[in-house]
Amino acid sequence: MGRSPCCEKAHTNKGAWTKEEDQRLINYIRSHGEGCWRSLPKSAGLLRCGKSCRLRWINYLRPDLKRGNFTEQEDELIIKLHSMLGNKWSLIAGRLPGRTDNEIKNYWNTHIKRKLIVRGLDPQTHRPLNATASTTTANSKFDFRNASHSYSTLTDIDLTMNQNTFKVIAMADDSSFDDGKCNSGTTEEAPPQLLQPPPLLAHHSDQNCQSINLDLSIGLVPFQSLTRSESANSNSAEIELKKEQEEVVPYQFVVAARPSETPAPQAVCVCWQLSFQRGQLCSNCSTNGLYR
DNA sequence: AAAAGTAGCAACCGCAATTTG
DNA sequence: GCAAATTGCGGTTGCTACTTT
């Protein structure tokens, strides 16, 4: 037995919403709150599918939406997030307060794609257009979007690189990352367990590190948003994304080698800053991404 | 001025994930 | 544990406004 449709299509309006419909929906949600989209249309006196109501509210009527043009900063943030997440519009939207996934998706398709092409970059791979074909097979280049691991949030991504596993610890940019503390980024606000996930980063200065056998996890969490108790009870792969950010903040990603049982001759420490400036290495990194 | 082409965006559709009974 | 119901997401469509010929 197949599933029944989410709502009765025969007696629902389609197409553009009228002002009256908008007002009914706004009034209803103001007094009853969001949720229960299936029953909402009937309760609100709307001849619409519940999905349609939800979409209209989320993409257009929500009071916290920021209408208007995207700023240059937003553009760059979208590009950077897309380079790591691919078409995960809802995740990208989660880092852009006041913007919806649909809005960002449309904006991407109509503006940013073209912008990247003008820059000579492939909008999908974010690599130089003439280099895309030759680099996509390089084992050393890993692609978050093509990671085999299935993920629904940024909190847990496993990647492989030449049969080795990597761990990525991501943290918000505190604008003082290049302070020689590649392994910690410690600040007063920094949750110790987020920023010092032993033994991953704590070992990166160990010159006896031998192989690049790494675990990878990733979280785009501005650490200001995490309480110490949260961080104390969760490892980096379990951190929840805070979607209710009040402002756009840059994020900083750290990729670092985790030494395996067999020591490696040189640890890898690749740090780059996901901010509005071009990526930068931390002071502990040499330009080839190896730890000094 | 009219037709054709293009761009932008709201809305829809189908599917997957999650929740509920 | 299972099936149905609900919710959420990403891709696509179609309408409208604007530009070009």
Coordinates of C-alpha atoms (C1' of nucleotides) in Angstrom, one line a residue:
Chain A
M1 CA 0.0 0.0 0.0
G2 CA 1.5 3.3 -1.1
R3 CA 1.6 6.4 0.9
S4 CA -1.3 8.8 0.8
P5 CA -0.6 12.3 -0.4
C6 CA 0.4 14.8 2.3
C7 CA -2.8 16.6 1.7
E8 CA -5.8 16.7 -0.5
K9 CA -4.6 18.2 -3.7
A10 CA -7.9 18.5 -5.4
H11 CA -9.2 21.3 -3.3
T12 CA -6.1 23.3 -2.7
N13 CA -4.9 26.5 -4.3
K14 CA -1.7 26.6 -6.2
G15 CA 0.6 29.3 -7.5
A16 CA 1.3 32.6 -6.1
W17 CA 0.0 33.5 -2.7
T18 CA -2.4 36.4 -2.3
K19 CA -2.1 39.0 0.4
E20 CA -5.1 37.6 2.1
E21 CA -3.6 34.1 2.3
D22 CA -0.4 35.5 3.6
Q23 CA -2.2 37.4 6.3
R24 CA -4.2 34.4 7.3
L25 CA -1.0 32.4 7.6
I26 CA 0.8 35.1 9.6
N27 CA -2.1 35.5 11.9
Y28 CA -2.4 31.8 12.6
I29 CA 1.2 31.3 13.3
R30 CA 1.4 34.4 15.5
S31 CA -1.3 33.0 17.7
H32 CA -0.5 29.3 17.5
G33 CA 3.1 29.0 16.5
E34 CA 4.8 27.0 13.9
G35 CA 4.4 23.3 13.4
C36 CA 1.7 20.7 12.6
W37 CA 1.8 21.9 9.0
R38 CA -0.6 19.2 7.9
S39 CA -3.5 20.5 10.0
L40 CA -2.5 24.2 9.7
P41 CA -4.2 25.0 6.4
K42 CA -7.6 23.8 7.7
S43 CA -7.2 25.4 11.0
A44 CA -6.1 28.7 9.4
G45 CA -8.8 28.6 6.8
L46 CA -6.4 28.3 4.0
L47 CA -7.0 26.2 0.8
R48 CA -3.4 25.3 0.6
C49 CA -1.2 22.2 1.1
G50 CA 0.6 22.1 4.4
K51 CA 3.9 21.9 2.6
S52 CA 3.0 25.0 0.7
C53 CA 2.2 26.9 3.9
R54 CA 5.4 25.8 5.5
L55 CA 7.4 26.9 2.4
R56 CA 5.6 30.2 2.2
W57 CA 6.3 30.9 5.9
I58 CA 9.9 29.8 5.9
N59 CA 10.9 31.5 2.7
Y60 CA 8.9 34.6 2.7
L61 CA 6.8 35.5 5.7
R62 CA 9.0 34.7 8.7
P63 CA 9.7 38.0 10.5
D64 CA 13.4 37.4 11.0
L65 CA 14.1 37.2 7.3
K66 CA 16.6 39.7 5.9
R67 CA 15.3 40.9 2.6
G68 CA 17.4 42.7 0.1
N69 CA 20.6 42.2 -1.7
F70 CA 23.4 40.0 -0.5
T71 CA 26.4 41.7 0.7
E72 CA 29.9 41.0 -0.5
Q73 CA 30.7 39.4 2.8
E74 CA 27.7 37.1 2.4
D75 CA 28.8 36.3 -1.1
E76 CA 32.2 35.2 0.0
L77 CA 30.9 33.2 3.0
I78 CA 28.5 31.4 0.7
I79 CA 31.3 30.6 -1.7
K80 CA 33.5 29.2 1.1
L81 CA 30.7 27.2 2.7
H82 CA 29.7 25.8 -0.7
S83 CA 33.3 24.8 -1.4
M84 CA 33.2 22.6 1.7
L85 CA 29.6 21.6 1.8
G86 CA 28.4 21.5 -1.8
N87 CA 24.7 22.0 -2.4
K88 CA 23.8 21.7 1.3
W89 CA 21.7 24.8 1.1
S90 CA 20.1 24.4 4.5
L91 CA 23.4 24.1 6.2
I92 CA 24.7 27.1 4.4
A93 CA 21.6 29.0 5.3
G94 CA 22.1 28.0 8.9
R95 CA 25.3 30.1 8.8
L96 CA 23.6 33.1 7.3
P97 CA 21.1 34.5 9.6
G98 CA 18.0 35.9 7.9
R99 CA 18.6 34.0 4.7
T100 CA 16.8 31.0 3.6
D101 CA 18.1 27.9 1.8
N102 CA 15.8 28.6 -1.1
E103 CA 17.1 32.2 -1.3
I104 CA 20.7 31.1 -1.2
K105 CA 20.1 28.4 -3.7
N106 CA 18.5 30.8 -6.2
Y107 CA 21.2 33.4 -5.5
W108 CA 23.9 30.8 -6.1
N109 CA 22.3 29.7 -9.4
T110 CA 21.8 33.2 -10.7
H111 CA 24.7 35.2 -9.4
I112 CA 27.5 33.3 -7.7
K113 CA 27.9 30.6 -10.3
R114 CA 28.6 33.2 -12.9
K115 CA 30.8 35.1 -10.5
L116 CA 33.0 32.0 -10.0
I117 CA 33.1 31.3 -13.7
V118 CA 34.3 34.9 -14.3
R119 CA 37.0 34.2 -11.7
G120 CA 38.0 31.1 -13.7
L121 CA 36.7 28.7 -11.1
D122 CA 34.5 25.7 -11.5
P123 CA 31.3 26.4 -9.5
Q124 CA 31.0 22.8 -8.4
T125 CA 34.6 22.0 -7.6
H126 CA 35.8 25.5 -6.8
R127 CA 39.0 24.7 -8.7
P128 CA 40.4 26.5 -11.7
L129 CA 38.3 25.6 -14.7
N130 CA 41.3 24.4 -16.7
A131 CA 42.6 22.3 -13.8
T132 CA 39.4 20.6 -12.7
A133 CA 39.7 17.6 -14.9
S134 CA 43.3 16.9 -14.0
T135 CA 43.0 17.4 -10.3
T136 CA 39.8 15.6 -9.5
T137 CA 41.5 12.3 -9.5
A138 CA 44.3 13.4 -7.2
N139 CA 44.2 11.3 -4.1
S140 CA 45.6 14.1 -2.0
K141 CA 42.6 16.3 -2.8
F142 CA 39.7 15.4 -0.7
D143 CA 36.2 16.7 -1.3
F144 CA 33.8 17.1 1.5
R145 CA 30.9 16.9 -0.9
N146 CA 31.9 13.6 -2.2
A147 CA 32.8 12.1 1.1
S148 CA 31.3 8.6 1.3
H149 CA 30.1 9.2 4.8
S150 CA 26.5 10.1 5.0
Y151 CA 26.0 13.1 7.1
S152 CA 23.1 15.4 7.9
T153 CA 25.0 18.0 9.7
L154 CA 28.5 19.3 9.8
T155 CA 29.2 17.6 13.0
D156 CA 30.5 14.4 11.7
I157 CA 32.2 13.9 8.5
D158 CA 34.6 11.1 7.8
L159 CA 36.9 11.4 4.9
T160 CA 39.5 9.2 3.5
M161 CA 42.8 10.2 1.9
N162 CA 45.0 7.5 0.5
Q163 CA 43.4 5.0 2.9
N164 CA 44.2 7.1 5.8
T165 CA 41.5 8.8 7.9
F166 CA 41.6 12.4 8.8
K167 CA 40.1 14.5 11.5
V168 CA 39.2 18.0 11.0
I169 CA 38.4 20.2 13.9
A170 CA 36.6 23.4 12.9
M171 CA 36.3 26.4 15.1
A172 CA 35.2 29.9 14.7
D173 CA 37.7 32.5 13.9
D174 CA 38.6 34.5 16.9
S175 CA 40.8 36.6 14.7
S176 CA 43.8 35.6 16.7
F177 CA 44.3 32.2 15.2
D178 CA 47.7 32.9 13.9
D179 CA 49.0 33.1 17.4
G180 CA 51.1 30.0 17.2
K181 CA 48.5 27.9 18.9
C182 CA 47.5 25.8 15.9
N183 CA 46.6 22.9 18.2
S184 CA 44.3 24.8 20.4
G185 CA 43.3 28.2 19.3
T186 CA 42.7 28.6 23.0
T187 CA 41.0 31.7 24.2
E188 CA 39.1 32.4 27.3
E189 CA 35.9 31.4 25.6
A190 CA 37.4 28.4 23.9
P191 CA 36.0 25.1 25.1
P192 CA 39.1 23.1 25.9
Q193 CA 37.7 19.8 24.7
L194 CA 36.6 21.3 21.4
L195 CA 39.8 23.0 20.7
Q196 CA 42.1 20.4 22.2
P197 CA 40.6 17.1 21.2
P198 CA 43.3 14.7 22.4
P199 CA 45.2 13.1 21.0
L200 CA 44.5 14.6 17.6
L201 CA 45.8 18.0 17.8
A202 CA 47.7 17.7 21.0
H203 CA 50.2 15.6 19.1
H204 CA 50.8 17.7 16.1
S205 CA 53.9 19.2 17.5
D206 CA 55.4 15.8 18.2
Q207 CA 58.3 15.6 15.8
N208 CA 58.2 11.9 16.2
C209 CA 54.9 11.6 14.4
Q210 CA 55.3 9.1 11.7
S211 CA 52.3 8.5 9.5
I212 CA 49.3 10.5 8.5
N213 CA 46.7 8.3 9.8
L214 CA 44.0 10.6 10.8
D215 CA 40.4 10.7 11.9
L216 CA 38.2 13.4 10.4
S217 CA 35.3 15.2 11.9
I218 CA 34.1 18.6 11.3
G219 CA 31.9 21.1 13.0
L220 CA 31.3 24.7 12.0
V221 CA 30.7 25.8 15.5
P222 CA 31.5 29.3 16.6
F223 CA 32.9 28.4 20.0
Q224 CA 31.4 31.4 21.6
S225 CA 28.1 29.7 21.1
L226 CA 29.0 26.7 23.1
T227 CA 28.9 26.6 26.8
R228 CA 31.6 24.9 28.8
S229 CA 29.3 22.3 30.0
E230 CA 28.2 21.5 26.4
S231 CA 31.8 21.2 25.3
A232 CA 32.8 19.2 28.3
N233 CA 30.2 16.6 27.6
S234 CA 30.8 16.2 23.9
N235 CA 33.6 15.6 21.6
S236 CA 34.2 17.6 18.5
A237 CA 32.1 15.2 16.4
E238 CA 29.1 15.6 18.6
I239 CA 28.8 19.3 18.8
E240 CA 25.5 20.7 17.7
L241 CA 25.4 23.5 15.2
K242 CA 24.0 26.6 16.6
K243 CA 21.6 27.8 14.0
E244 CA 20.3 30.8 15.8
Q245 CA 23.4 32.9 15.3
E246 CA 22.8 36.6 15.6
E247 CA 25.5 37.6 13.2
V248 CA 27.6 36.2 10.5
V249 CA 31.0 35.2 11.8
P250 CA 33.9 33.7 10.0
Y251 CA 34.9 30.2 10.7
Q252 CA 38.2 28.7 11.0
F253 CA 39.0 25.2 10.0
V254 CA 42.0 23.2 11.2
V255 CA 43.1 20.0 9.6
A256 CA 45.8 18.2 11.5
A257 CA 47.4 14.9 11.4
R258 CA 46.8 12.4 14.1
P259 CA 49.7 10.1 14.7
S260 CA 49.1 6.5 14.3
E261 CA 50.7 3.8 16.4
T262 CA 53.7 4.0 14.2
P263 CA 55.4 7.3 14.5
A264 CA 55.6 9.4 11.4
P265 CA 58.7 11.4 10.3
Q266 CA 56.7 14.6 10.1
A267 CA 53.3 15.7 11.4
V268 CA 50.9 17.4 9.1
C269 CA 49.3 20.6 10.2
V270 CA 47.2 22.3 7.6
C271 CA 45.4 25.3 8.9
W272 CA 43.4 27.7 6.9
Q273 CA 41.1 30.4 7.9
L274 CA 37.6 30.4 6.7
S275 CA 37.1 34.1 6.9
F276 CA 36.7 37.0 4.6
Q277 CA 40.3 37.1 3.8
R278 CA 42.2 34.6 1.8
G279 CA 43.1 31.4 3.5
Q280 CA 46.1 31.6 5.8
L281 CA 48.2 29.1 7.5
C282 CA 48.8 29.3 11.2
S283 CA 52.3 30.2 12.4
N284 CA 53.0 26.6 13.1
C285 CA 52.5 25.5 9.5
S286 CA 55.0 25.6 6.8
T287 CA 53.7 26.6 3.4
N288 CA 53.5 23.0 2.2
G289 CA 51.1 22.2 5.0
L290 CA 53.4 20.3 7.2
Y291 CA 54.0 21.2 10.7
R292 CA 57.1 23.1 11.2
Chain B
dA1 C1' 6.2 49.0 -30.9
dA2 C1' 6.3 44.2 -30.9
dA3 C1' 8.5 39.8 -30.6
dA4 C1' 12.1 37.0 -28.7
dG5 C1' 15.4 36.1 -25.4
dT6 C1' 17.1 36.2 -20.7
dA7 C1' 17.3 36.7 -15.7
dG8 C1' 15.4 36.4 -11.2
dC9 C1' 12.8 34.2 -8.0
dA10 C1' 8.6 32.1 -5.8
dA11 C1' 6.6 27.9 -5.7
dC12 C1' 6.1 23.0 -6.7
dC13 C1' 7.5 18.2 -6.8
dG14 C1' 9.6 14.0 -5.4
dC15 C1' 12.3 11.8 -2.4
dA16 C1' 14.6 10.9 2.1
dA17 C1' 14.7 11.3 6.9
dT18 C1' 12.4 11.4 11.0
dT19 C1' 8.5 10.8 14.0
dT20 C1' 4.4 8.6 15.5
dG21 C1' 1.2 5.0 16.7
Chain C
dG1 C1' 9.9 -3.7 14.6
dC2 C1' 6.9 -2.0 11.2
dA3 C1' 4.1 0.9 8.4
dA4 C1' 2.1 5.2 7.9
dA5 C1' 2.3 10.1 8.6
dT6 C1' 4.9 14.2 8.8
dT7 C1' 8.6 17.2 8.0
dG8 C1' 12.5 18.9 5.6
dC9 C1' 15.6 19.2 1.7
dG10 C1' 17.3 19.8 -3.0
dG11 C1' 16.2 20.0 -7.8
dT12 C1' 13.2 21.8 -11.1
dT13 C1' 9.5 24.5 -13.1
dG14 C1' 7.0 28.3 -14.5
dC15 C1' 5.7 33.1 -14.1
dT16 C1' 7.0 37.9 -14.4
dA17 C1' 9.9 41.7 -15.4
dC18 C1' 13.5 43.4 -17.9
dT19 C1' 16.6 43.6 -22.0
dT20 C1' 17.8 43.1 -26.7
dT21 C1' 16.8 42.8 -31.5

